[in-house]
XYZ file of C-alpha atoms in Angstrom:
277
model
C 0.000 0.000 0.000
C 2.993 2.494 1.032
C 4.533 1.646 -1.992
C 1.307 2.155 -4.315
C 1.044 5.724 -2.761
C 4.643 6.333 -2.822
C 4.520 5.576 -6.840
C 1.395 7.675 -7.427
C 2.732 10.500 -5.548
C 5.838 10.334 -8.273
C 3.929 10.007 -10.973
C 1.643 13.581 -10.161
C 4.673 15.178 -9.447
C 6.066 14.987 -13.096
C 6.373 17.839 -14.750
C 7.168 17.169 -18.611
C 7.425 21.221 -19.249
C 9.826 22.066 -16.758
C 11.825 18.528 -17.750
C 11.768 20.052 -21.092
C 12.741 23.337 -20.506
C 15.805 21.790 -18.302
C 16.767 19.640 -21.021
C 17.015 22.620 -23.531
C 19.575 24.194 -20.311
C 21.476 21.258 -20.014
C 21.927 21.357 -24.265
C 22.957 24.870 -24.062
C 25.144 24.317 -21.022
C 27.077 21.439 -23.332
C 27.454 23.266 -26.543
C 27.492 27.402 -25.759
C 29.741 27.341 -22.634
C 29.769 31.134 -22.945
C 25.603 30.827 -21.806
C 26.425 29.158 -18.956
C 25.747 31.982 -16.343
C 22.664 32.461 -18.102
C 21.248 29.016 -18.203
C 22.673 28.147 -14.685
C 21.256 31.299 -12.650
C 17.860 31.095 -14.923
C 17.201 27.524 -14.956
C 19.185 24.654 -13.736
C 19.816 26.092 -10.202
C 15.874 25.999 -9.642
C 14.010 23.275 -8.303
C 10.446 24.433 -10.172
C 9.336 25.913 -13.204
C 7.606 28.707 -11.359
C 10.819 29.564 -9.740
C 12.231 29.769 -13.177
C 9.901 32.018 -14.268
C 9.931 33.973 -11.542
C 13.859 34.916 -11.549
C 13.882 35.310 -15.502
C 11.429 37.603 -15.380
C 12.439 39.920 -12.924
C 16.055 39.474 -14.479
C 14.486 41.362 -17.708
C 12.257 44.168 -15.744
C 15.382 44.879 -12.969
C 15.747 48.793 -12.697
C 17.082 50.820 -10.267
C 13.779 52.078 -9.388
C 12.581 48.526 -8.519
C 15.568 45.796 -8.345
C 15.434 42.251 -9.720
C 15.417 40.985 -6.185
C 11.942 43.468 -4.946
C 10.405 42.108 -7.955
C 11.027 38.327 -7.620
C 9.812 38.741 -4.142
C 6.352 40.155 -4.741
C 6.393 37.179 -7.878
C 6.803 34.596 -4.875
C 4.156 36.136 -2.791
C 1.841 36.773 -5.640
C 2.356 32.588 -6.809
C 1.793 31.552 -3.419
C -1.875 32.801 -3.354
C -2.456 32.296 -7.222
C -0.619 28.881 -8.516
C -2.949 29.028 -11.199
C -0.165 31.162 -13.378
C 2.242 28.527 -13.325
C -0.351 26.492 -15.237
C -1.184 29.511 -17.825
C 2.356 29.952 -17.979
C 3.298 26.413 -19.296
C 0.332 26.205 -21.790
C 1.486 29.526 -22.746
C 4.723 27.972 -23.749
C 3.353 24.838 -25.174
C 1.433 26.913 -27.138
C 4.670 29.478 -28.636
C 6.169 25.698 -29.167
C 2.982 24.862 -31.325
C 2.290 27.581 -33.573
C 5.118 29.730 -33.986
C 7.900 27.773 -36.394
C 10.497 29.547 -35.029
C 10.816 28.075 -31.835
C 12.439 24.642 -31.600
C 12.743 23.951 -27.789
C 10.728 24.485 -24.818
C 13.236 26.493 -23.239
C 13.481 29.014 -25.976
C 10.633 31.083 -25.221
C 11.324 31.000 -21.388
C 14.527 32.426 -22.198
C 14.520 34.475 -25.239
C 11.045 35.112 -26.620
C 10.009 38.442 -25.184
C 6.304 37.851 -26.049
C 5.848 35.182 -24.005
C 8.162 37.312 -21.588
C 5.539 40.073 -21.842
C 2.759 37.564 -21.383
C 3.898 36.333 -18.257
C 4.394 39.833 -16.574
C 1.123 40.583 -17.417
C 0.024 37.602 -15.311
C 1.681 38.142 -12.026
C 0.296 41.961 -12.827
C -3.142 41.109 -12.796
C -3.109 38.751 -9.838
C -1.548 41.889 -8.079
C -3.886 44.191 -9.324
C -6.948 41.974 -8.672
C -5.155 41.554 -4.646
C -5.392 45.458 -4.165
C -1.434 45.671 -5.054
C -2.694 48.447 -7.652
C 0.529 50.401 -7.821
C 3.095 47.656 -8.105
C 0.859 45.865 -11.128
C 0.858 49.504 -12.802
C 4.686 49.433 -12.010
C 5.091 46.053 -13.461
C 2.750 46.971 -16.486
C 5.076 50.324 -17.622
C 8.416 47.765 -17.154
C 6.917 46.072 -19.574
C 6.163 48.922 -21.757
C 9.634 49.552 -21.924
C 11.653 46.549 -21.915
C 9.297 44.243 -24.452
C 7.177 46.815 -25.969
C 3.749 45.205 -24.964
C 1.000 47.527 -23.021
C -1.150 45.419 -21.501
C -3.385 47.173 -18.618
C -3.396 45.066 -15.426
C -7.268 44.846 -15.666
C -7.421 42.788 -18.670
C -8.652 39.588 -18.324
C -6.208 36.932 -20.195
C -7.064 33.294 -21.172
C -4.615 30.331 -21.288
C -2.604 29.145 -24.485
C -1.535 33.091 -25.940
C 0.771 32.986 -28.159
C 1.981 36.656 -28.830
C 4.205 36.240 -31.612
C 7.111 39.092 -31.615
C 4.946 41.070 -29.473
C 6.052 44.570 -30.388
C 3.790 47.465 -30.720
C 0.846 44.685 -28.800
C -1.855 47.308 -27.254
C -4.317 46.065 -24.757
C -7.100 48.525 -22.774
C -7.888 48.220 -19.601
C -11.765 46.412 -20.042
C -10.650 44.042 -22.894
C -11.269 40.353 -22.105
C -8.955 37.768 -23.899
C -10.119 33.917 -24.623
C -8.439 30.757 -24.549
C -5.912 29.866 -27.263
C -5.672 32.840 -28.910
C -2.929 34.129 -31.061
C -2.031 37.860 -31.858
C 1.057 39.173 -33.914
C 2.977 42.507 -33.656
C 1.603 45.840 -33.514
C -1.989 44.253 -32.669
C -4.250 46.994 -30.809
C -7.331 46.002 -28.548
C -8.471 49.521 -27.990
C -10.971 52.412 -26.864
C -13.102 55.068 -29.467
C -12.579 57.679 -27.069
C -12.815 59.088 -23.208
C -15.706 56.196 -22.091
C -14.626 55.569 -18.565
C -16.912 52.063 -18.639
C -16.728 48.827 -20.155
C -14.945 50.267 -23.438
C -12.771 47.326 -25.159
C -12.757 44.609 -27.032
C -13.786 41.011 -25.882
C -12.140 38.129 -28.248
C -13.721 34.793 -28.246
C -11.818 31.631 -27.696
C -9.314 30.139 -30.812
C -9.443 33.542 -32.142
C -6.406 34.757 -34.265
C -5.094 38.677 -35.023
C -3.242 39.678 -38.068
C -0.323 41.825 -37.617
C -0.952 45.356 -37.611
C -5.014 44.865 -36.614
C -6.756 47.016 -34.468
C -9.912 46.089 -32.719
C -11.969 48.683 -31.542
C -14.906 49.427 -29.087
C -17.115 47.324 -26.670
C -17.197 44.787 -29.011
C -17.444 41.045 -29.187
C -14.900 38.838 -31.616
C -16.487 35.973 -31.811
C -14.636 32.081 -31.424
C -12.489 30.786 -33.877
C -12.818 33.538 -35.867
C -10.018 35.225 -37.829
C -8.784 38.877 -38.098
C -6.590 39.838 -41.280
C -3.521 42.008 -40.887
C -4.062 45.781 -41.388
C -7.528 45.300 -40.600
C -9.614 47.777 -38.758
C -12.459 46.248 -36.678
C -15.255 48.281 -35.268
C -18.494 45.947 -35.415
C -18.804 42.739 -33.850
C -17.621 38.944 -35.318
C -19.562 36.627 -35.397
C -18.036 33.013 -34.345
C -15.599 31.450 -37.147
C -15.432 33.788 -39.957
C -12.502 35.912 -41.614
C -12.807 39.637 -41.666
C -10.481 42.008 -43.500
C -10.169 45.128 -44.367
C -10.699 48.781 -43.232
C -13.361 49.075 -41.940
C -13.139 44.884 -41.604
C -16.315 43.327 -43.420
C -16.977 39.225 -43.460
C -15.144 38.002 -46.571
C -15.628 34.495 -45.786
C -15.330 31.240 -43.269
C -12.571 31.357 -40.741
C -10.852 28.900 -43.202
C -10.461 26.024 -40.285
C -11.957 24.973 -36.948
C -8.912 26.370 -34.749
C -7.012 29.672 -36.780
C -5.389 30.188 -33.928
C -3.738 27.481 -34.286
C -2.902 27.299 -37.598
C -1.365 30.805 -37.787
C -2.728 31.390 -41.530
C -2.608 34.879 -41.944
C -3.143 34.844 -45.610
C -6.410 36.118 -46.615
C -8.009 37.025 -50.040
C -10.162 40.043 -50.508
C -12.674 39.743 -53.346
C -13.012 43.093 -54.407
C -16.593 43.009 -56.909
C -15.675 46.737 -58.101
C -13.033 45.910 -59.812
C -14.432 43.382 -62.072
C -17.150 46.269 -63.046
């Protein structure tokens, strides 16, 4: 009986993303001794992925103002009453190791990637924000700004499995809410249409994907699995698992697949009628 319990208590304490993202140290250690500060200090001397996290990301927003060290402490405090962004955090990376081609390893976007990077900040700044910690998530949130040009508000609501490929130029207002599995590309705005002090931004459905360059506009609802083409400009709602295009962005078809999101098919096709007349 010991032994049965013993087993099963091995067996939930696997953790195949953090085995993977120590794997990808180790390779780096072996073959780019010149990383090996990096990979030793980030990773390998950590005993859990969230402790990972926690150091690399404070490593990247350290500041005079606010050290490395402040910063990784209110990350400890904030993942002891919220675990749950450990879990957002690794289907946040299994989902950069999915859909974006230019990551090979696990440990890439943990290290390098500063979308993910920028994802993950806004995490621990909306647990702090939502614990009364206003100032510190607004601290966190202008870091950010700065070191991975993303602006994400501490209010918005984030699913699990973002991918935020390159993540530069990424705009996000304070009242937008942001599905499951969705993907958005650089220079990507999920904005206001003017001084509305209410509920004033976008809400994107789950499996939902945003071509570069799009802005979304407005109170308005993007439905699931739908698909937004670059350079668009969206100010009326989607309806679920369609492509719109365009500025403004008008329906030019089906979403193209169940999941764009996940396909990361950015390539749409404007029919344009007027220029056949």
């Amino acid at each position: 009986m010991n032994g049965t319990i013993k087993k099963s208590a091995q067996v939930q304490s696997m953790d195949p993303v953090w085995d993977a993202v120590r794997a990808g140290a180790q390779q780096i250690l072996d073959t780019e001794p010149s990383l090996a500060n990096l990979v030793l200090s980030t990773i390998l001397n950590h005993d859990t992925f969230e402790d990972a996290l926690a150091h690399r990301i404070a490593s990247r927003l350290d500041h005079e103002d606010v050290s490395a060290d402040m910063i990784r402490q209110g990350f400890a405090e904030t993942l002891r009453d919220n675990p749950e962004i450990g879990s957002s955090a690794r289907t946040d990376l299994a989902a950069t190791l999915e859909r974006d081609p230019a990551c090979h390893r696990a440990i890439e976007p943990l290290l390098y990637f500063k979308g993910y990077q920028a994802i993950q900040t806004h995490r621990f700044a909306h647990a702090m924000h939502r614990a009364g910690r206003r100032d510190f998530a607004l601290y966190l949130q202008s870091r950010s700004s700065q070191v991975f040009q993303v602006d994400i508000n501490p209010a918005v609501v984030m699913g699990k499995g973002i991918m935020l490929d390159h993540g530069t130029g990424l705009v996000i207002g304070e009242t937008a809410v942001v599905g499951d599995n969705v993907s958005l590309l650089q220079n990507v705005t999920l904005g206001g249409t003017g001084k509305a002090d209410q509920d004033r931004h976008p809400k994107i459905g789950n499996g939902v994907l945003i071509g570069a360059g799009a802005k979304v506009l407005g109170n308005i609802k993007v439905g699931d699995c739908s698909r937004i083409g670059a350079g668009s400009v969206v100010l009326k709602e989607v309806p679920p698992r369609v492509t719109v295009a365009g500025v403004p962005a008008k329906i030019i078809g089906e979403a193209g697949c169940a999941q764009p999101a996940l396909i990361m098919d950015q390539m749409v096709l404007v029919y344009d009628r007027d220029s056949e007349d």
